[in-house]
PDB file of C-alpha atoms in Angstrom:
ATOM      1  CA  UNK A   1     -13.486  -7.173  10.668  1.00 81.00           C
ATOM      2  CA  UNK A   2     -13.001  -7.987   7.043  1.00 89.00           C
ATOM      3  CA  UNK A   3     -15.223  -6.048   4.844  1.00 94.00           C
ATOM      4  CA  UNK A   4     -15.175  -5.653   0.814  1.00 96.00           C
ATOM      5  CA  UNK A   5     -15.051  -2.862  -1.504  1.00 97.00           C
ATOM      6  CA  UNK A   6     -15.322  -2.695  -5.001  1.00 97.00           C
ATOM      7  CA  UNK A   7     -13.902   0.206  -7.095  1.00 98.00           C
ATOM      8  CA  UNK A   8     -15.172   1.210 -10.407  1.00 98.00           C
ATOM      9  CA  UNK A   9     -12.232   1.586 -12.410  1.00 97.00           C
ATOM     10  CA  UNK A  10     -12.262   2.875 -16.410  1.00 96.00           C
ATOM     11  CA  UNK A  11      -8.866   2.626 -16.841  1.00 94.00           C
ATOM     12  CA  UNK A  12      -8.268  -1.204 -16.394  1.00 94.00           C
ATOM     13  CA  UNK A  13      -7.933  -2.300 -19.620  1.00 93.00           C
ATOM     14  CA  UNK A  14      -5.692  -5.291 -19.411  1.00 96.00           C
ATOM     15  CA  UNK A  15      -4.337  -8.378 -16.584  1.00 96.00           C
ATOM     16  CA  UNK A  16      -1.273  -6.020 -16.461  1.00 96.00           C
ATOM     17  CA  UNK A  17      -3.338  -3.331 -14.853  1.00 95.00           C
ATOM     18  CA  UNK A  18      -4.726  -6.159 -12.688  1.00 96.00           C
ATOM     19  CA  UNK A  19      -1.190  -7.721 -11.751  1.00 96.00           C
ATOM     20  CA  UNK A  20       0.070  -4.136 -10.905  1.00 94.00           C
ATOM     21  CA  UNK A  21      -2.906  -3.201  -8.922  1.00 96.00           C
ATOM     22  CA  UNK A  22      -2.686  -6.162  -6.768  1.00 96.00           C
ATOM     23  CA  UNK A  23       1.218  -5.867  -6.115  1.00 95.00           C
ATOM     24  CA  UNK A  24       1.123  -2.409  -5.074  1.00 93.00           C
ATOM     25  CA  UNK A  25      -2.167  -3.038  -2.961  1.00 96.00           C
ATOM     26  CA  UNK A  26      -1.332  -6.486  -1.348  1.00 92.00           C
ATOM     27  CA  UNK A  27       1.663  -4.864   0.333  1.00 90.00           C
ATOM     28  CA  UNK A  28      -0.474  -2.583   2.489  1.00 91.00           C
ATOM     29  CA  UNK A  29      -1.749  -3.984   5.904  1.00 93.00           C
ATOM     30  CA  UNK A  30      -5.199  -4.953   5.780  1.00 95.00           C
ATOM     31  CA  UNK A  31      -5.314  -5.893   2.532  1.00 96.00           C
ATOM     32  CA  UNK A  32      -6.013  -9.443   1.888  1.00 93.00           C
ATOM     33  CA  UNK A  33      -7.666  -9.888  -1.522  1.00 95.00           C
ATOM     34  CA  UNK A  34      -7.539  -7.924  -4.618  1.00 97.00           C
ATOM     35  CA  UNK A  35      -9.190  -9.382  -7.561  1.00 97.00           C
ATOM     36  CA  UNK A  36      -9.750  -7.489 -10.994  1.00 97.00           C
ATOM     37  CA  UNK A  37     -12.842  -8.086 -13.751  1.00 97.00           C
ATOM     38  CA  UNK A  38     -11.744  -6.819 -16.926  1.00 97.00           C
ATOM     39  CA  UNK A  39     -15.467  -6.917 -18.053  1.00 97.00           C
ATOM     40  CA  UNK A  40     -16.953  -4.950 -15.819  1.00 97.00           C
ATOM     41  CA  UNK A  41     -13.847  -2.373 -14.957  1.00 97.00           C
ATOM     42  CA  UNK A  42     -14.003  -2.866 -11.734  1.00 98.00           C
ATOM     43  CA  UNK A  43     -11.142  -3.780  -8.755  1.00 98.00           C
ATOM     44  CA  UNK A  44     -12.620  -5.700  -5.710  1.00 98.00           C
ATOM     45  CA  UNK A  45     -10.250  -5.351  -2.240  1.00 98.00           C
ATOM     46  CA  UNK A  46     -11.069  -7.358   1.051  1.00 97.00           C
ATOM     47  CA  UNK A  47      -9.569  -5.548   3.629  1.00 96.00           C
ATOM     48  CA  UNK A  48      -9.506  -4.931   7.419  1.00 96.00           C
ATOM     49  CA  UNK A  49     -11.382  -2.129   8.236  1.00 93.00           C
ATOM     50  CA  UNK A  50      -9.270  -1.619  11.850  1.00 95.00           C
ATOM     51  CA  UNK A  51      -6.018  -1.877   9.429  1.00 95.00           C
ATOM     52  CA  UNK A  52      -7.101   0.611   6.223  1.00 95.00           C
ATOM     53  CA  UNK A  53      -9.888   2.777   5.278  1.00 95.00           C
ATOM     54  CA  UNK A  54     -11.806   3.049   1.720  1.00 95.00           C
ATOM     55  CA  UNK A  55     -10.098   6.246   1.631  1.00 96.00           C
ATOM     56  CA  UNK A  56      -6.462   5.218   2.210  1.00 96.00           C
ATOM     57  CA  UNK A  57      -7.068   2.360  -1.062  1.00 96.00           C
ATOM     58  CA  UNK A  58      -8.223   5.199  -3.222  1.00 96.00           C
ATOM     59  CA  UNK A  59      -5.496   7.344  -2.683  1.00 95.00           C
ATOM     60  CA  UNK A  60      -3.007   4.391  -3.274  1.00 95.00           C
ATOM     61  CA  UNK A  61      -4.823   3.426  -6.468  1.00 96.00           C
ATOM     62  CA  UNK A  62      -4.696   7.361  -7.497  1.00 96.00           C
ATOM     63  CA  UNK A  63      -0.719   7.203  -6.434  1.00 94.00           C
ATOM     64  CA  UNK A  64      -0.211   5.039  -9.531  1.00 94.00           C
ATOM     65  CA  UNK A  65      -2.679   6.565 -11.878  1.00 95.00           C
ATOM     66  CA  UNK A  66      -5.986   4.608 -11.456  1.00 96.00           C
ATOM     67  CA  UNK A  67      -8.647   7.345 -11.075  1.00 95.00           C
ATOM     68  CA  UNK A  68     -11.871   5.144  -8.859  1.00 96.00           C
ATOM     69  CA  UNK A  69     -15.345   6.323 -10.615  1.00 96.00           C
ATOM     70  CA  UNK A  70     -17.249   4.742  -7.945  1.00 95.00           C
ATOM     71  CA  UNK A  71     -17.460   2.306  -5.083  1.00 95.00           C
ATOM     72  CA  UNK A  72     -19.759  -0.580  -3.925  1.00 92.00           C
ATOM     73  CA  UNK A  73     -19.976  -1.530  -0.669  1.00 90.00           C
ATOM     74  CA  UNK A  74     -22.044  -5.407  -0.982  1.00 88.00           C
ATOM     75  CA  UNK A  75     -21.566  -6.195   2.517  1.00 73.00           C
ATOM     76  CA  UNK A  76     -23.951  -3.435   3.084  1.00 64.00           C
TER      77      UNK A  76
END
């Protein structure tokens, strides 16, 4: 089942944090979506919780430097 998370993210600062973001995540089963907001810092991922856990995203955003401040769950 397809569920959404959203990362709190400080460091985004630009659509070239977005763009690199999204090609590192998007080639990681599960992962369908990845959209940034530059407004509100924050990274939203669709992904298939049977695929990838919240936990397995983090540490691939922390592999390329993005430290996650928090996380929403909305589907919750």
């Amino acid at each position: 089942m397809h569920q959404l998370i959203i990362f709190d993210i400080p460091a985004l600062h630009c659509d070239g944090c977005i763009d690199s973001l999204k090609s590192v995540l998007e080639n990681f089963p599960g992962i369908s979506l990845v959209a940034g907001d530059l407004e509100s810092l924050t990274l939203s991922v669709s992904y298939d919780e049977s695929s990838i856990t919240p936990e397995a995203i983090k540490l691939q955003l922390a592999a390329v430097g993005y430290v996650v401040a928090g996380t929403q769950f909305p589907n919750n």
